[in-house]
């Protein structure tokens, strides 16, 4: 089939002007995300060199002017004339828009950013870009401005003849990236670490040269995804010492899988295709799930861990507490689904299934103690699941008998169109009471929650389902959870978490976010979840009132009204200190309040998972370290 689309057609000779006209089509967006994408596109080409076995070091530097330099020690992009185009191959790479996938000449591109479009797109969207190549003792250079060649490729000097490689420096075009052209070290760090995990033996170094003392991070993992699993389980308690690792190629699909269970009840399985995260899974994930469900059940039966009259374990039972990475490399990936993030190639299912089945069977036979530990946990999960099912059925039956399913504490809104409706989840009964008085009844519903809600990181399903606060949220939202989740049943298009502006409030907000993230992550992914931001101060002067939401804001207001003894300043310690009117004016009135949308970066979803387990898990040391390293993040939550 691929022969019908020859190399000629794939080398679409569309001008780079098209990229500048519609940048979003090529890099997804021109926001901060798109800006960072430029780096990944260039690094991807260097990773391809590593996958070809020709490169083991990639260096990324954020320069003081927010240009970025990427250097690899690969073979260097060819400088000879490309016969089809009549110009040096390197110039082809940077000035001709490729459809992604294949270059002329047979070699295929394995990795590829979200859109797999590469260097020419980055060039088109850069104010300027310079490439330097070291080959056969000579250094070559070419410069482009907004995609246009400044001069023909030229030889500019000599280099160590034993050394080869490519260096690319580009400065994103501020007329395209109008939101921001400032790189965030931590964003690049997270994705580059992931890329290093996914390519064993490849070292990636990131340097921030914008500060007086440059910040440097190096990522080098001999064990690749095996070390990725260790990293993800770092803030948890592993159930056994080894990390399983399976590898092989079948039907031209290269498969790598690493896995280890921990003592939690959550599943943290992440899948990748050509180094790109596939949050919606697809055929490779289906193959993986089939393989582990069948292999563990077969083992349990033949070793009498499951008796003849007992039910098979479900996939969920076996995946309780499982951390795993599934990484496949495939020549012609087909992405499906609404967001094109789901792998459609059916050969990937068969390949992962057979490689994992075969090697896992062997592993379990060689490690009976580990097999027993995992299966004992799975059997406990099976019993808890059974208990949870009964608890759920009981509430369903009760619901059918009693009519309305909505929780008693919920003060619902009268409008029934979810688009217009909001629900405020409020910490504490007293603040809940004020909120009920203050609200706009038509569109704002209030659900008060008592005290700290259950930490779902540390509880099994049956306990979670019998928790009143959690049940109230699930029924109020209307969507159901996990497999039953249905976004079309969502009853409010804004879910607003409103807690005190102190450490306890931040903790409660984090508990609620953890619950939503584990049970209905789509609510966060689709932007329905918000944090309310109550004011920190009230300033009264000459019968006028100001509210300040931060220390800076208070200073600014004081600057304006003058600092004298007529100022009456009140610091709010909790929502309970505000009466209904104040609560409305400051935190609930849609025209005056501040809401912070909760977002998550799907490109590095494993990092989001790690954040929640680190913050909410029971290991103290990793949490302390995390809070120390991410003081900014925690402060953000500490509204
Ligand atoms: C530093 C920033 C980004 C790269 C290479 C090396 C080759 C290459 C790149 O080939 C496609 C394939 C052959 C014509 C390949 C060198 C084979 C032999 C390469 C990079 C088209 C381009 N020698 N290193 N591209 N060729 N590094 N780093 O971009 O047929 S791109």
XYZ file of C-alpha atoms and ligand atoms in Angstrom:
670
model
C 0.000 0.000 0.000
C 2.770 2.393 0.894
C 4.171 1.931 -2.641
C 1.256 3.899 -4.079
C 2.513 6.886 -2.177
C 6.023 7.083 -3.596
C 8.783 9.233 -2.233
C 7.946 11.907 -4.812
C 4.462 12.489 -3.525
C 5.561 12.420 0.063
C 8.110 15.133 -0.564
C 5.400 17.724 -0.759
C 6.966 20.765 -2.298
C 4.819 23.250 -0.549
C 6.403 26.558 0.348
C 7.304 27.410 3.921
C 4.974 30.403 3.568
C 2.110 27.963 4.135
C 3.618 27.124 7.519
C 3.852 30.774 8.497
C 0.267 31.375 7.402
C -1.112 28.512 9.459
C 1.427 27.616 12.125
C -1.188 25.847 14.247
C -1.661 23.213 11.533
C 1.971 22.222 11.834
C 2.867 22.609 15.501
C -0.554 22.467 17.167
C -0.578 25.990 18.559
C 1.443 29.186 18.789
C 1.165 29.331 22.557
C 3.945 28.449 24.956
C 3.291 24.847 24.035
C 4.019 25.463 20.359
C 7.118 27.408 21.295
C 8.481 24.416 23.190
C 7.499 22.140 20.327
C 10.099 23.767 18.152
C 12.798 22.390 20.427
C 11.279 18.895 20.408
C 11.141 18.861 16.609
C 14.852 19.605 16.322
C 15.773 17.230 19.148
C 13.677 14.523 17.444
C 15.959 14.626 14.427
C 18.949 14.158 16.690
C 17.143 11.283 18.469
C 16.663 9.665 15.048
C 20.436 9.746 14.659
C 20.706 8.037 18.040
C 18.170 5.406 16.993
C 20.241 4.819 13.875
C 23.099 4.037 16.266
C 25.117 7.046 15.104
C 24.804 9.409 18.069
C 24.879 9.139 21.861
C 24.950 12.766 23.026
C 22.519 15.622 22.535
C 23.134 18.996 24.045
C 20.380 21.585 24.422
C 21.167 25.134 25.506
C 18.731 27.963 26.189
C 20.704 31.069 25.218
C 20.354 34.473 26.941
C 18.224 35.816 24.054
C 15.866 32.789 24.282
C 17.283 31.281 21.139
C 18.041 27.575 21.539
C 21.079 25.606 20.427
C 20.856 21.853 19.855
C 24.033 19.877 19.164
C 24.419 16.185 18.424
C 27.432 13.946 17.794
C 25.811 12.059 14.917
C 27.070 11.758 11.366
C 26.118 15.321 10.498
C 23.342 16.133 8.056
C 24.712 15.327 4.578
C 26.187 18.373 2.817
C 26.437 16.811 -0.662
C 24.096 17.859 -3.465
C 20.732 16.158 -3.389
C 20.185 15.207 -7.006
C 16.473 15.536 -7.091
C 16.490 19.037 -5.638
C 19.866 20.192 -7.003
C 20.859 21.702 -3.644
C 22.775 20.341 -0.628
C 20.800 17.743 1.353
C 20.993 19.932 4.476
C 19.279 22.757 2.607
C 16.548 20.305 1.586
C 16.065 19.356 5.215
C 15.604 22.977 6.307
C 13.751 24.540 3.390
C 11.465 21.904 1.913
C 8.326 20.998 3.750
C 8.165 17.263 4.253
C 4.888 15.528 4.873
C 6.552 13.785 7.767
C 7.610 10.201 7.565
C 9.933 9.398 4.755
C 12.746 11.370 3.277
C 13.762 10.580 -0.263
C 16.494 7.975 -0.347
C 14.941 5.078 1.481
C 15.824 5.768 5.093
C 12.775 6.348 7.217
C 12.208 8.698 10.075
C 11.383 6.741 13.173
C 10.590 9.318 15.793
C 8.851 12.574 15.131
C 7.189 15.226 17.218
C 3.470 15.482 17.582
C 3.164 16.342 13.936
C 6.326 14.785 12.614
C 7.080 17.695 10.362
C 10.570 18.534 11.392
C 13.279 20.994 10.755
C 11.756 22.985 7.891
C 8.765 23.931 10.028
C 11.014 25.140 12.821
C 12.984 27.111 10.261
C 9.834 28.698 8.841
C 8.738 29.799 12.311
C 12.111 31.178 13.378
C 13.300 34.734 13.092
C 16.599 33.146 12.133
C 18.165 29.688 12.190
C 21.773 28.625 11.754
C 23.003 25.113 11.091
C 26.603 24.004 11.448
C 27.840 20.596 10.360
C 31.113 18.920 11.105
C 32.072 16.247 8.560
C 35.400 14.835 7.332
C 37.376 17.509 9.152
C 35.407 20.404 7.689
C 32.826 22.724 9.191
C 29.912 23.921 7.035
C 27.372 26.569 7.827
C 24.151 27.991 6.478
C 21.839 30.680 7.841
C 18.143 31.266 7.156
C 15.839 34.095 8.108
C 12.151 33.288 8.422
C 12.847 30.222 6.323
C 14.717 31.992 3.530
C 18.291 31.041 2.673
C 20.739 33.892 3.481
C 23.671 32.421 1.543
C 24.598 29.089 -0.072
C 26.002 26.447 2.272
C 29.603 27.428 2.941
C 32.711 25.863 4.400
C 33.822 28.003 7.329
C 36.737 26.112 8.820
C 38.110 22.830 9.994
C 37.353 20.440 12.837
C 38.827 17.301 14.343
C 38.440 14.771 11.499
C 37.364 12.149 14.048
C 34.471 14.323 15.120
C 31.149 14.599 13.307
C 27.839 16.122 14.183
C 25.192 18.773 13.706
C 24.551 22.025 15.571
C 21.340 23.999 15.099
C 20.546 27.372 16.676
C 17.196 29.045 16.165
C 15.327 32.025 17.519
C 11.540 31.675 17.454
C 9.774 34.428 15.546
C 8.038 36.764 17.994
C 5.532 37.791 15.304
C 4.314 34.170 15.266
C 4.647 33.338 18.956
C 2.803 36.403 20.140
C 1.924 35.032 23.582
C 5.449 34.313 24.707
C 8.931 33.637 23.381
C 10.386 32.780 26.778
C 11.450 29.170 27.292
C 10.664 27.389 30.539
C 13.507 25.265 31.793
C 11.222 22.882 33.679
C 8.994 22.221 30.678
C 11.966 21.330 28.479
C 13.532 19.364 31.323
C 10.495 17.111 31.735
C 10.160 16.245 28.069
C 13.902 15.801 27.506
C 14.117 13.477 30.502
C 11.271 11.461 29.012
C 13.055 11.302 25.647
C 16.222 10.084 27.381
C 14.273 7.380 29.251
C 12.755 6.247 25.960
C 16.112 5.951 24.173
C 18.436 3.828 26.264
C 22.056 4.860 26.227
C 21.343 8.349 24.900
C 22.593 11.255 27.045
C 20.735 14.541 26.859
C 22.025 17.643 28.608
C 19.982 20.776 29.130
C 21.663 24.052 30.055
C 20.046 27.368 30.900
C 22.480 30.108 29.951
C 20.088 32.931 30.790
C 21.125 33.018 34.402
C 24.463 34.145 35.779
C 25.228 30.659 37.027
C 23.916 28.371 34.302
C 21.522 25.621 35.377
C 22.460 22.226 33.984
C 20.601 18.914 33.975
C 21.841 15.697 32.389
C 19.763 12.676 31.575
C 21.455 9.380 30.771
C 19.755 6.046 31.287
C 21.589 2.868 30.359
C 18.474 0.906 31.318
C 16.039 3.101 29.329
C 12.367 2.483 30.181
C 13.378 0.071 32.930
C 14.807 3.087 34.761
C 11.695 5.070 33.790
C 9.601 2.606 35.818
C 11.996 2.867 38.771
C 11.704 6.655 38.549
C 7.892 6.554 38.481
C 7.809 4.157 41.416
C 10.334 6.305 43.260
C 7.786 7.821 45.624
C 5.976 4.513 46.188
C 6.804 1.203 47.795
C 7.611 -1.441 45.170
C 5.998 -4.827 45.731
C 9.190 -6.657 44.689
C 12.724 -5.687 43.767
C 12.983 -6.445 40.068
C 11.651 -4.374 37.191
C 10.538 -6.686 34.403
C 11.777 -5.776 30.946
C 10.645 -7.348 27.691
C 11.921 -6.497 24.248
C 11.587 -7.760 20.714
C 10.614 -7.078 17.099
C 7.697 -8.667 15.328
C 6.009 -7.763 12.052
C 8.397 -4.783 11.808
C 7.163 -3.447 15.155
C 9.892 -2.934 17.754
C 8.450 -3.458 21.230
C 9.813 -2.571 24.653
C 7.884 -3.051 27.874
C 8.977 -2.449 31.479
C 6.836 -3.028 34.546
C 6.802 -3.275 38.317
C 3.962 -3.314 40.871
C 3.841 -1.070 43.935
C 1.690 -1.371 47.050
C -0.803 1.321 45.958
C -4.177 0.738 44.306
C -3.644 2.836 41.223
C -2.617 1.909 37.746
C 0.108 4.029 36.136
C 0.555 2.663 32.647
C 1.961 4.940 29.953
C 2.261 4.074 26.302
C 4.396 5.593 23.575
C 4.657 5.289 19.833
C 7.895 6.499 18.269
C 8.666 8.315 21.529
C 5.346 10.164 21.480
C 2.961 9.712 24.381
C -0.394 8.139 23.462
C -2.699 9.139 26.343
C -5.620 7.428 24.644
C -3.680 4.213 24.175
C -4.548 2.151 21.126
C -3.519 -1.187 19.676
C -0.205 -1.448 21.538
C -1.989 -0.960 24.860
C -4.690 -3.466 23.945
C -1.997 -6.030 23.144
C -0.287 -5.361 26.455
C -3.469 -5.717 28.498
C -4.476 -8.932 26.720
C -1.069 -10.421 27.325
C -0.843 -9.706 31.035
C -4.448 -10.694 31.795
C -4.107 -14.011 30.013
C -0.575 -14.826 31.198
C -1.267 -14.123 34.873
C -4.531 -16.083 34.822
C -2.858 -19.028 33.089
C -0.059 -18.995 35.636
C -2.477 -18.700 38.562
C -4.512 -21.670 37.300
C -1.633 -23.969 36.569
C 0.001 -23.184 39.905
C -3.238 -23.550 41.869
C -3.218 -19.960 43.096
C -6.719 -19.807 41.624
C -8.882 -22.833 42.279
C -11.041 -24.421 39.608
C -14.251 -23.015 41.069
C -12.881 -19.465 41.411
C -13.415 -16.716 38.854
C -10.699 -15.453 36.559
C -8.901 -12.278 37.590
C -9.842 -9.266 35.516
C -7.315 -6.964 33.891
C -8.132 -4.341 36.525
C -7.295 -6.765 39.322
C -3.911 -7.544 37.839
C -3.154 -3.906 37.064
C -3.852 -2.689 40.596
C -0.666 -0.930 41.683
C 0.987 -1.540 38.319
C 3.499 0.911 36.913
C 4.411 0.166 33.304
C 5.827 1.702 30.160
C 4.938 0.342 26.740
C 7.056 1.758 23.970
C 6.748 0.720 20.344
C 8.579 1.922 17.261
C 6.723 1.508 14.043
C 7.371 2.607 10.487
C 4.046 4.080 9.529
C 2.009 4.912 12.636
C -1.691 5.591 12.112
C -3.282 7.761 14.748
C -7.004 7.613 15.350
C -9.631 8.987 17.677
C -10.832 12.500 18.312
C -7.452 13.881 19.250
C -5.395 11.604 16.991
C -3.589 10.160 19.948
C -4.680 6.544 19.685
C -2.551 4.048 17.793
C -4.589 2.325 15.091
C -2.059 -0.129 13.591
C -3.380 -3.608 14.385
C 0.029 -5.242 13.826
C 1.148 -3.434 16.994
C -1.442 -5.322 19.037
C -0.213 -8.718 17.880
C 3.435 -7.771 18.298
C 3.077 -6.499 21.881
C 0.760 -9.370 22.831
C 3.073 -12.110 21.637
C 6.329 -10.572 22.917
C 4.890 -9.827 26.378
C 3.047 -13.183 26.661
C 6.102 -15.198 25.788
C 8.627 -13.323 27.916
C 6.306 -12.774 30.891
C 5.466 -16.500 31.006
C 9.168 -17.236 31.159
C 9.759 -14.552 33.821
C 7.004 -15.880 36.092
C 8.371 -19.411 35.807
C 11.820 -18.161 36.758
C 10.548 -15.964 39.618
C 7.771 -17.877 41.422
C 8.028 -15.745 44.583
C 7.339 -12.549 42.608
C 4.520 -14.269 40.716
C 2.920 -15.268 44.011
C 3.250 -11.752 45.494
C 1.573 -10.171 42.465
C -1.208 -12.730 42.317
C -1.974 -12.442 46.016
C -2.423 -8.707 45.531
C -4.594 -9.300 42.462
C -6.803 -11.711 44.407
C -7.260 -9.123 47.163
C -8.157 -6.604 44.465
C -10.672 -9.073 43.053
C -12.374 -9.362 46.461
C -12.390 -5.594 46.983
C -13.845 -5.139 43.516
C -16.584 -7.608 44.348
C -17.336 -5.718 47.588
C -17.328 -2.398 45.731
C -19.726 -3.783 43.144
C -22.136 -4.816 45.857
C -21.859 -1.408 47.539
C -22.522 0.297 44.223
C -25.494 -1.902 43.426
C -26.913 -1.154 46.831
C -26.724 2.604 46.196
C -28.204 2.094 42.742
C -31.133 0.143 44.135
C -31.594 2.732 46.853
C -31.572 5.420 44.198
C -34.214 3.608 42.175
C -36.390 3.386 45.265
C -35.897 6.915 46.516
C -36.100 8.740 43.210
C -33.674 11.626 42.915
C -30.076 10.494 43.009
C -28.700 13.852 44.101
C -26.972 14.107 47.458
C -28.878 15.754 50.280
C -26.249 18.360 51.020
C -26.252 19.646 47.459
C -28.024 22.940 46.872
C -28.622 22.518 43.167
C -29.156 25.307 40.668
C -32.429 25.724 38.815
C -31.061 26.030 35.285
C -30.750 22.555 33.770
C -28.452 23.379 30.869
C -24.988 22.211 31.965
C -23.340 24.878 29.818
C -24.753 27.582 32.099
C -24.184 25.723 35.350
C -21.416 25.730 37.902
C -20.895 23.731 41.051
C -18.909 25.093 43.969
C -17.331 22.399 46.105
C -16.882 24.181 49.401
C -14.747 23.181 52.339
C -16.652 23.174 55.619
C -20.312 23.567 56.543
C -20.088 27.203 57.638
C -18.511 28.421 54.399
C -20.992 26.164 52.628
C -23.824 27.990 54.408
C -22.533 31.421 53.341
C -22.047 30.177 49.803
C -25.627 28.897 49.673
C -26.868 32.317 50.735
C -24.552 34.190 48.426
C -24.971 32.191 45.242
C -26.857 33.000 42.129
C -29.496 30.273 42.427
C -30.176 29.876 38.740
C -26.696 28.816 37.709
C -24.638 28.099 40.824
C -24.928 24.885 42.816
C -23.190 24.441 46.164
C -21.856 21.200 47.582
C -20.362 21.602 51.058
C -17.887 18.927 52.096
C -17.010 18.164 55.650
C -13.354 18.271 56.657
C -10.652 16.480 54.737
C -11.878 14.159 52.069
C -10.504 10.651 51.711
C -7.069 10.401 50.126
C -7.785 8.143 47.151
C -4.067 7.441 46.686
C -4.183 5.381 49.832
C -7.539 3.624 49.704
C -8.991 0.703 47.818
C -12.115 0.937 45.695
C -14.520 -0.549 48.260
C -13.492 2.010 50.880
C -13.642 4.831 48.359
C -17.167 3.886 47.361
C -18.405 3.882 50.901
C -17.070 7.414 51.514
C -19.955 9.889 51.730
C -18.046 12.952 50.439
C -16.791 11.070 47.392
C -20.172 9.560 46.652
C -21.716 13.026 46.855
C -19.269 14.416 44.299
C -19.740 11.497 41.901
C -23.528 11.763 41.927
C -23.502 15.550 41.741
C -21.197 15.626 38.685
C -23.346 13.011 36.943
C -20.637 11.569 34.692
C -19.839 8.321 36.488
C -16.229 7.209 36.819
C -13.562 5.096 35.116
C -15.063 2.936 32.313
C -18.554 4.246 33.077
C -17.393 7.834 32.637
C -19.570 9.745 30.177
C -18.741 13.385 29.632
C -22.097 14.069 27.985
C -23.746 13.463 31.357
C -21.728 16.189 33.071
C -24.201 18.408 34.931
C -21.993 21.497 35.328
C -19.482 22.933 32.893
C -17.569 24.582 35.702
C -16.493 22.600 38.741
C -15.049 25.118 41.165
C -13.063 24.000 44.180
C -13.290 26.649 46.895
C -11.115 26.192 49.965
C -9.465 28.426 52.561
C -6.421 30.383 51.487
C -4.112 28.522 53.862
C -2.062 25.341 53.991
C -5.002 23.190 55.089
C -7.146 24.599 52.316
C -4.421 23.867 49.790
C -4.222 20.327 51.099
C -7.967 19.827 50.741
C -7.868 21.258 47.211
C -5.071 18.812 46.371
C -7.090 15.893 47.774
C -10.044 16.851 45.602
C -7.858 17.259 42.532
C -6.286 13.869 43.219
C -9.718 12.297 43.347
C -10.768 13.940 40.086
C -7.456 13.074 38.393
C -7.689 9.385 39.339
C -11.409 8.872 38.693
C -12.377 11.341 35.992
C -9.212 12.796 34.427
C -11.187 13.933 31.372
C -12.746 16.674 33.482
C -9.291 18.182 33.914
C -8.116 17.425 30.377
C -11.182 19.133 28.911
C -10.849 22.168 31.167
C -13.918 21.866 33.397
C -12.110 22.115 36.728
C -11.225 25.394 38.452
C -9.829 26.654 41.725
C -11.549 29.652 43.256
C -9.252 32.348 44.543
C -10.577 34.075 47.651
C -9.003 37.381 48.646
C -6.215 37.524 51.220
C -6.972 41.049 52.464
C -9.763 43.520 52.842
C -8.895 47.209 53.042
C -11.418 49.694 54.329
C -10.863 53.410 54.119
C -13.306 56.281 54.303
C -16.224 53.860 53.850
C -14.719 52.435 50.710
C -13.626 48.804 50.369
C -10.892 47.121 48.386
C -9.998 43.437 48.210
C -6.463 42.224 47.540
C -5.739 38.712 46.255
C -1.992 38.815 46.869
C 0.602 40.735 48.886
C 1.691 42.573 45.749
C -1.849 43.662 45.078
C -2.243 44.955 48.628
C 0.939 47.022 48.270
C -0.285 48.426 44.971
C -3.617 49.451 46.483
C -1.908 51.032 49.493
C 0.389 52.906 47.152
C -2.672 54.344 45.454
C -4.775 55.270 48.483
C -1.856 56.330 50.667
C -0.436 54.597 53.721
C -1.959 56.226 56.801
C -3.864 55.373 59.958
C -7.259 55.585 58.264
C -6.523 52.242 56.603
C -8.309 49.312 58.168
C -6.709 46.116 56.910
C -8.165 42.713 57.598
C -6.342 39.529 56.724
C -8.737 36.710 55.858
C -7.740 33.407 57.375
C -10.613 31.407 56.036
C -13.761 31.573 53.948
C -15.730 31.411 57.199
C -14.638 34.968 58.067
C -16.560 36.384 55.139
C -20.281 36.939 55.227
C -22.425 35.893 52.297
C -22.228 39.285 50.622
C -18.453 39.467 50.866
C -18.125 35.918 49.570
C -20.294 36.801 46.580
C -18.413 40.001 45.790
C -14.965 38.523 46.063
C -15.116 34.891 45.074
C -18.397 33.950 43.428
C -19.642 36.825 41.293
C -18.693 35.767 37.744
C -17.915 39.366 36.817
C -15.495 39.963 39.695
C -14.083 36.655 40.931
C -10.755 35.088 39.987
C -10.862 31.478 38.831
C -7.786 29.432 38.026
C -8.296 26.728 35.445
C -6.618 23.440 36.339
C -4.706 22.098 33.340
C -2.447 19.197 32.602
C 0.115 18.644 29.932
C -0.809 15.453 28.109
C 2.533 15.288 26.414
C 4.198 14.426 29.694
C 1.317 12.785 31.549
C 3.642 10.428 33.430
C 5.022 13.489 35.204
C 1.515 14.544 36.283
C 0.972 11.080 37.739
C 4.251 11.343 39.614
C 3.267 14.746 40.997
C 0.085 13.358 42.511
C 1.670 10.248 43.983
C 4.543 12.287 45.358
C 2.219 14.801 46.968
C -0.372 12.356 48.235
C 1.504 9.105 48.789
C 2.766 7.911 52.123
C 6.490 8.273 51.511
C 7.620 11.340 53.428
C 11.098 11.911 52.044
C 10.148 12.162 48.332
C 7.310 14.513 49.251
C 9.587 16.768 51.274
C 12.060 16.836 48.399
C 9.321 17.517 45.867
C 7.901 20.413 47.844
C 11.372 21.829 48.282
C 12.095 21.585 44.548
C 8.688 22.821 43.481
C 7.976 25.510 46.017
C 6.498 27.591 43.227
C 3.959 24.909 42.320
C 2.913 24.365 45.898
C 2.614 28.095 46.444
C 0.317 28.230 43.435
C -1.946 25.723 45.098
C -1.619 27.569 48.362
C -4.100 30.050 46.988
C 21.483 19.152 16.246
C 20.207 19.261 15.967
C 19.398 18.330 15.249
C 20.795 14.976 12.097
C 21.508 13.553 10.514
C 22.271 12.635 9.850
C 21.863 12.218 8.603
C 20.686 12.751 8.083
C 20.357 14.032 9.925
O 20.250 12.384 6.887
C 18.380 12.250 5.529
C 19.299 10.322 4.700
C 20.112 9.727 3.612
C 19.323 11.451 2.133
C 22.060 10.124 7.340
C 24.004 11.364 7.759
C 22.819 9.204 6.677
C 24.199 9.401 6.583
C 22.644 11.217 7.899
C 19.972 16.695 13.580
C 18.537 12.061 3.241
C 19.186 13.116 6.355
N 24.750 10.477 7.124
N 21.735 14.115 11.734
N 19.951 13.655 8.718
N 19.166 11.728 4.466
N 20.806 15.661 13.267
N 20.160 17.216 14.789
O 19.111 17.121 12.850
O 19.495 10.049 2.355
S 19.581 15.141 10.924
